[in-house]
Tab-separated table of C-alpha atoms and ligand atoms in Angstrom:
chain	number	residue	atom	x	y	z
A	1	MET	CA	0.060	0.335	0.277
A	2	ASN	CA	1.266	3.898	-0.286
A	3	SER	CA	1.977	6.251	2.062
A	4	ARG	CA	-0.817	8.606	2.873
A	5	VAL	CA	1.858	9.649	4.961
A	6	ASN	CA	3.024	13.749	2.780
A	7	VAL	CA	6.555	14.907	3.849
A	8	GLN	CA	8.270	17.990	3.025
A	9	ALA	CA	11.698	19.423	4.321
A	10	PHE	CA	12.924	23.131	4.558
A	11	LEU	CA	16.469	23.400	5.475
A	12	ASP	CA	17.570	26.413	7.597
A	13	LYS	CA	21.409	26.359	6.302
A	14	ASP	CA	22.708	28.836	9.212
A	15	SER	CA	21.805	26.794	11.392
A	16	GLU	CA	21.208	23.180	9.174
A	17	THR	CA	17.894	22.726	11.286
A	18	PHE	CA	15.187	21.237	8.891
A	19	SER	CA	11.423	21.691	9.334
A	20	TYR	CA	9.509	19.487	7.996
A	21	VAL	CA	5.501	20.413	6.847
A	22	VAL	CA	3.489	16.845	7.220
A	23	TRP	CA	0.130	16.121	6.031
A	24	ASP	CA	-3.110	13.585	5.203
A	25	ALA	CA	-3.779	13.234	1.764
A	26	SER	CA	-7.290	12.948	2.135
A	27	SER	CA	-8.398	15.890	4.684
A	28	LEU	CA	-5.564	17.925	3.815
A	29	LYS	CA	-4.727	19.255	7.303
A	30	ALA	CA	-1.329	19.209	8.621
A	31	ILE	CA	0.953	19.825	11.221
A	32	VAL	CA	4.989	21.898	11.006
A	33	ILE	CA	7.852	20.293	12.878
A	34	ASP	CA	10.243	22.724	14.395
A	35	PRO	CA	10.182	26.020	12.447
A	36	VAL	CA	12.661	28.406	12.644
A	37	LEU	CA	12.692	32.171	12.933
A	38	ASP	CA	15.958	33.382	10.786
A	39	PHE	CA	18.191	35.635	13.782
A	40	ASP	CA	21.089	38.155	13.182
A	41	TYR	CA	22.728	38.173	16.355
A	42	LYS	CA	25.058	40.763	14.945
A	43	SER	CA	22.417	43.492	14.305
A	44	GLY	CA	20.085	41.466	17.746
A	45	ARG	CA	17.136	41.127	14.180
A	46	THR	CA	14.137	38.424	13.813
A	47	SER	CA	12.914	38.387	10.311
A	48	THR	CA	9.892	35.471	9.251
A	49	THR	CA	11.505	34.610	5.697
A	50	SER	CA	12.057	30.870	6.021
A	51	ALA	CA	8.603	30.651	7.396
A	52	GLU	CA	6.882	32.502	4.981
A	53	ALA	CA	8.261	29.789	2.636
A	54	ILE	CA	6.770	26.853	5.179
A	55	LEU	CA	3.467	29.438	5.051
A	56	ALA	CA	3.258	29.705	1.113
A	57	PHE	CA	3.715	25.940	0.451
A	58	ILE	CA	1.007	25.611	2.803
A	59	LYS	CA	-0.756	27.531	1.023
A	60	SER	CA	-0.277	26.791	-2.118
A	61	HIS	CA	-0.807	22.578	-0.875
A	62	CYS	CA	-4.690	24.164	0.530
A	63	LEU	CA	-3.244	22.461	3.510
A	64	SER	CA	-4.908	23.085	6.675
A	65	LEU	CA	-2.199	23.745	9.416
A	66	VAL	CA	-3.585	22.588	12.626
A	67	TRP	CA	-0.070	21.933	14.867
A	68	ILE	CA	3.027	23.168	15.259
A	69	LEU	CA	4.814	20.720	17.014
A	70	GLU	CA	8.444	21.482	18.453
A	71	THR	CA	10.921	18.302	19.712
A	72	HIS	CA	12.874	20.010	21.931
A	73	ALA	CA	13.807	23.616	23.755
A	74	HIS	CA	16.126	24.354	20.200
A	75	ALA	CA	19.850	25.506	21.905
A	76	ASP	CA	21.211	25.954	18.500
A	77	HIS	CA	18.042	28.203	16.155
A	78	LEU	CA	14.976	30.352	17.598
A	79	SER	CA	11.697	29.094	16.765
A	80	ALA	CA	8.868	30.753	14.437
A	81	ALA	CA	6.138	29.014	15.645
A	82	PRO	CA	4.436	32.721	16.880
A	83	PHE	CA	4.196	33.342	13.605
A	84	LEU	CA	2.833	29.959	11.819
A	85	LYS	CA	0.354	29.957	15.056
A	86	ALA	CA	-0.766	33.763	13.844
A	87	ALA	CA	-1.108	32.796	10.431
A	88	THR	CA	-3.342	29.828	10.534
A	89	GLN	CA	-4.474	29.449	14.317
A	90	ALA	CA	-2.498	26.360	14.241
A	91	LYS	CA	-2.024	25.364	18.310
A	92	ILE	CA	1.743	24.999	19.259
A	93	GLY	CA	2.585	21.425	21.411
A	94	ILE	CA	6.448	20.543	23.077
A	95	GLY	CA	6.341	17.641	24.867
A	96	LYS	CA	5.483	17.589	29.358
A	97	HIS	CA	8.970	18.198	30.420
A	98	ILE	CA	9.717	20.890	29.683
A	99	THR	CA	9.057	21.948	32.294
A	100	GLN	CA	11.673	21.515	33.970
A	101	VAL	CA	13.565	22.928	30.961
A	102	GLN	CA	12.045	25.884	32.237
A	103	GLU	CA	12.303	25.797	35.387
A	104	SER	CA	16.366	25.507	34.820
A	105	PHE	CA	16.464	28.611	32.314
A	106	LYS	CA	14.316	30.992	34.389
A	107	ALA	CA	17.593	30.321	37.287
A	108	VAL	CA	19.999	31.514	34.120
A	109	PHE	CA	18.509	34.076	32.928
A	110	ASN	CA	17.073	35.501	35.978
A	111	LEU	CA	13.220	35.912	34.328
A	112	GLU	CA	10.260	37.669	35.440
A	113	LYS	CA	8.601	36.466	38.711
A	114	GLU	CA	5.406	36.367	35.907
A	115	PHE	CA	7.295	33.952	33.648
A	116	LEU	CA	5.818	30.608	35.376
A	117	PRO	CA	7.936	27.380	34.110
A	118	ASN	CA	4.453	25.248	34.040
A	119	GLY	CA	4.069	25.122	30.474
A	120	GLU	CA	1.930	27.682	30.234
A	121	GLN	CA	3.839	29.502	27.187
A	122	PHE	CA	2.054	26.496	24.039
A	123	ASP	CA	-0.979	25.660	23.218
A	124	HIS	CA	-0.562	21.374	24.910
A	125	LEU	CA	1.843	19.308	26.517
A	126	PHE	CA	1.949	15.519	25.422
A	127	GLU	CA	2.199	12.851	27.304
A	128	ASP	CA	3.892	9.984	26.878
A	129	GLY	CA	2.163	8.205	24.024
A	130	GLU	CA	-0.350	10.159	24.004
A	131	ILE	CA	-2.172	10.034	20.497
A	132	LEU	CA	-2.920	12.487	17.822
A	133	LYS	CA	-4.593	12.487	15.408
A	134	LEU	CA	-4.467	14.377	11.758
A	135	GLY	CA	-7.363	13.376	9.430
A	136	GLU	CA	-6.520	9.679	8.765
A	137	LEU	CA	-3.305	10.011	10.080
A	138	SER	CA	-2.429	8.970	13.686
A	139	ILE	CA	1.084	10.440	15.549
A	140	LYS	CA	2.551	9.305	18.223
A	141	ALA	CA	4.450	11.625	21.264
A	142	MET	CA	7.436	9.659	22.406
A	143	HIS	CA	9.135	11.027	25.105
A	144	MET	CA	13.290	10.045	23.992
A	145	PRO	CA	15.285	12.665	27.312
A	146	GLY	CA	18.431	12.872	27.476
A	147	HIS	CA	19.441	15.492	24.909
A	148	THR	CA	17.557	16.998	27.418
A	149	PRO	CA	14.913	16.439	29.701
A	150	ALA	CA	11.847	16.724	27.399
A	151	ASP	CA	13.168	15.956	23.781
A	152	MET	CA	9.926	14.091	22.166
A	153	VAL	CA	9.302	11.983	19.006
A	154	TYR	CA	6.586	12.306	16.637
A	155	LEU	CA	6.035	8.832	15.361
A	156	VAL	CA	3.533	8.697	12.568
A	157	ASN	CA	1.507	6.066	11.224
A	158	ASP	CA	4.308	3.908	12.381
A	159	GLU	CA	6.144	4.592	9.676
A	160	CYS	CA	8.354	7.549	9.505
A	161	ALA	CA	9.085	9.659	12.782
A	162	PHE	CA	10.517	12.952	14.228
A	163	ILE	CA	14.030	12.474	15.678
A	164	GLY	CA	14.598	15.971	16.660
A	165	ASP	CA	18.387	15.494	17.983
A	166	THR	CA	18.281	11.851	20.028
A	167	LEU	CA	20.262	11.024	16.597
A	168	PHE	CA	21.687	12.514	13.251
A	169	GLN	CA	22.771	10.366	9.935
A	170	PRO	CA	24.745	7.636	10.984
A	171	ASP	CA	27.763	9.307	9.945
A	172	VAL	CA	27.062	11.982	12.714
A	173	GLY	CA	26.493	9.716	15.258
A	174	THR	CA	24.348	11.435	17.857
A	175	ALA	CA	23.199	14.858	20.179
A	176	ARG	CA	24.962	15.884	23.402
A	177	CYS	CA	23.609	15.982	26.335
A	178	ASP	CA	25.746	18.666	28.178
A	179	PHE	CA	23.071	20.866	28.788
A	180	PRO	CA	21.467	20.789	32.206
A	181	GLY	CA	18.981	18.105	32.560
A	182	GLY	CA	20.625	16.252	30.134
A	183	SER	CA	22.344	12.202	29.954
A	184	ALA	CA	24.717	10.584	28.051
A	185	LYS	CA	22.793	7.340	29.872
A	186	THR	CA	19.564	8.493	29.518
A	187	LEU	CA	20.078	9.128	25.493
A	188	PHE	CA	21.442	5.908	24.984
A	189	GLN	CA	17.976	4.055	26.776
A	190	SER	CA	15.827	6.944	24.549
A	191	ILE	CA	17.439	5.397	21.237
A	192	GLN	CA	17.472	2.266	21.897
A	193	LYS	CA	13.852	2.643	22.098
A	194	LEU	CA	14.108	4.819	18.783
A	195	LEU	CA	15.864	1.432	17.002
A	196	SER	CA	13.624	-1.275	18.812
A	197	LEU	CA	11.080	-0.111	15.823
A	198	PRO	CA	10.159	-1.544	12.763
A	199	LEU	CA	13.440	-1.823	10.242
A	200	GLN	CA	11.792	-0.484	8.031
A	201	THR	CA	10.695	3.147	9.670
A	202	LYS	CA	11.388	6.297	8.242
A	203	LEU	CA	13.939	8.790	10.366
A	204	TYR	CA	14.590	12.313	10.404
A	205	VAL	CA	16.531	14.474	11.361
A	206	CYS	CA	16.201	17.466	13.286
A	207	HIS	CA	19.695	18.700	12.514
A	208	ASP	CA	22.314	16.959	9.353
A	209	TYR	CA	26.738	18.477	9.478
A	210	PRO	CA	27.361	16.933	6.789
A	211	THR	CA	30.352	15.069	6.689
A	212	ALA	CA	32.683	15.887	4.042
A	213	GLY	CA	31.981	14.273	0.426
A	214	ARG	CA	28.175	14.930	1.177
A	215	GLY	CA	25.350	18.016	1.296
A	216	HIS	CA	22.394	18.060	3.374
A	217	GLU	CA	20.293	14.693	3.989
A	218	TYR	CA	16.803	14.871	6.109
A	219	GLU	CA	16.688	10.798	6.269
A	220	THR	CA	18.136	7.956	7.639
A	221	THR	CA	16.210	4.925	8.612
A	222	VAL	CA	16.197	2.349	11.590
A	223	ALA	CA	18.133	0.068	9.803
A	224	LEU	CA	20.755	1.987	8.893
A	225	GLN	CA	21.494	3.656	11.983
A	226	ARG	CA	21.284	0.252	13.357
A	227	GLU	CA	24.407	-0.825	11.073
A	228	ALA	CA	26.173	2.660	11.092
A	229	ASN	CA	25.844	4.790	13.597
A	230	ILE	CA	28.978	5.898	14.427
A	231	HIS	CA	28.120	6.327	18.276
A	232	VAL	CA	25.433	3.449	18.756
A	233	ARG	CA	24.821	1.270	16.025
A	234	ASP	CA	24.184	-2.774	17.196
A	235	GLY	CA	26.913	-3.723	19.451
A	236	VAL	CA	27.999	-0.618	21.074
A	237	ALA	CA	26.943	-1.345	25.105
A	238	GLU	CA	25.909	1.316	27.286
A	239	GLN	CA	28.670	2.656	28.832
A	240	GLU	CA	30.872	2.394	25.962
A	241	PHE	CA	28.596	5.160	24.789
A	242	VAL	CA	28.413	6.917	27.527
A	243	LEU	CA	32.280	7.606	27.835
A	244	ARG	CA	32.337	8.233	24.099
A	245	ARG	CA	29.793	10.621	24.431
A	246	GLU	CA	30.815	12.046	27.426
A	247	THR	CA	34.455	12.799	26.083
A	248	ARG	CA	33.059	14.725	23.146
A	249	ASP	CA	31.094	16.785	25.132
A	250	LYS	CA	33.991	18.060	27.653
A	251	SER	CA	35.418	19.192	24.021
A	252	LEU	CA	32.221	20.810	22.305
A	253	SER	CA	32.126	24.916	22.233
A	254	MET	CA	28.617	26.093	22.680
A	255	PRO	CA	25.565	26.670	20.469
A	256	ARG	CA	26.371	30.550	18.522
A	257	LEU	CA	22.521	30.809	19.414
A	258	ILE	CA	21.919	29.308	22.732
A	259	LEU	CA	22.101	32.670	24.908
A	260	PRO	CA	19.034	34.123	22.656
A	261	ALA	CA	17.608	30.222	21.025
A	262	ILE	CA	16.673	29.132	24.757
A	263	GLN	CA	15.506	32.907	25.938
A	264	ILE	CA	12.946	32.913	23.288
A	265	ASN	CA	12.249	28.904	22.980
A	266	ILE	CA	11.411	28.217	26.668
A	267	ARG	CA	8.808	31.319	26.127
A	268	ALA	CA	7.392	28.810	22.810
A	269	GLY	CA	9.505	30.800	20.453
A	270	LYS	CA	7.818	34.676	21.660
A	271	LEU	CA	9.169	36.798	22.717
A	272	PRO	CA	10.195	38.632	25.663
A	273	PRO	CA	8.159	41.633	27.328
A	274	ALA	CA	9.274	44.721	26.046
A	275	GLU	CA	11.275	46.884	29.311
A	276	SER	CA	9.716	49.941	29.771
A	277	ASN	CA	11.034	51.950	26.733
A	278	GLY	CA	9.167	49.128	24.780
A	279	GLN	CA	12.075	47.815	23.861
A	280	VAL	CA	12.406	44.297	23.877
A	281	TYR	CA	15.621	42.841	25.524
A	282	LEU	CA	17.541	39.589	25.783
A	283	LYS	CA	20.625	38.865	27.927
A	284	ILE	CA	23.318	37.035	28.369
A	285	PRO	CA	24.758	35.791	31.918
A	286	LEU	CA	28.480	36.716	32.251
A	287	ASN	CA	31.010	34.439	33.008
A	288	MET	CA	28.340	31.198	33.826
A	289	LEU	CA	28.158	29.372	31.576
B	1	FE2	FE1	19.288	20.467	20.156
């Protein structure tokens, strides 16, 4: 039987992020996963060029956007979820453990007391295993902590999964686990759950950092990962993975946009409140991270 899951990927070259439109051909209902808000750090200016391309695709295919799903609070790009929500009335969803991430970073950034780390900034917080209907498609929200405590994978029709930062392409490996609440041991266990899906399950990554000789690729499979992932292919034991992951994490510098991205993304992509002069600011904690 032909697949009823339709997928269109969009690459943000600046952050090497893939955003996705996924839709049901019969009802034309759609979701967007991990949309990117363009951000020029030097000028502090945001723009919606990337999100407008997604919106144009949605309109040109006569799709009705129902959900904007975040796999996690990204540290490398800002979310364009509020822009898409304003244009379509779609709801913004994320995993329910986002509250743990909000709590950590509320303290890091000493956010205003009105910012409540209870997930209220999002329209919906997904439980592990919760099912979302999208026309004839069935989307299962799966909690896959490790990279952060709140990472989610969205499995569509038991056929393809949008895996956020659990795994990258096999030659790139896995995501770092050294952010607050991250854990290499937990990521290993999440990945085992992911790799226990049927071998032919398509996996769509949130980022690709291509090794020499190839371009950006967004699709992989459980079989390819089990055979060739440089960090977690079949036969790699938990202890070996944890040692390797933790050693590598110690050598990594912070993502370029982590400070702006986290401040925006834990607010479901909304900007912080304006100060008394009407201007919005972000903070830079000095000598902390
Ligand atoms: Fe991430």
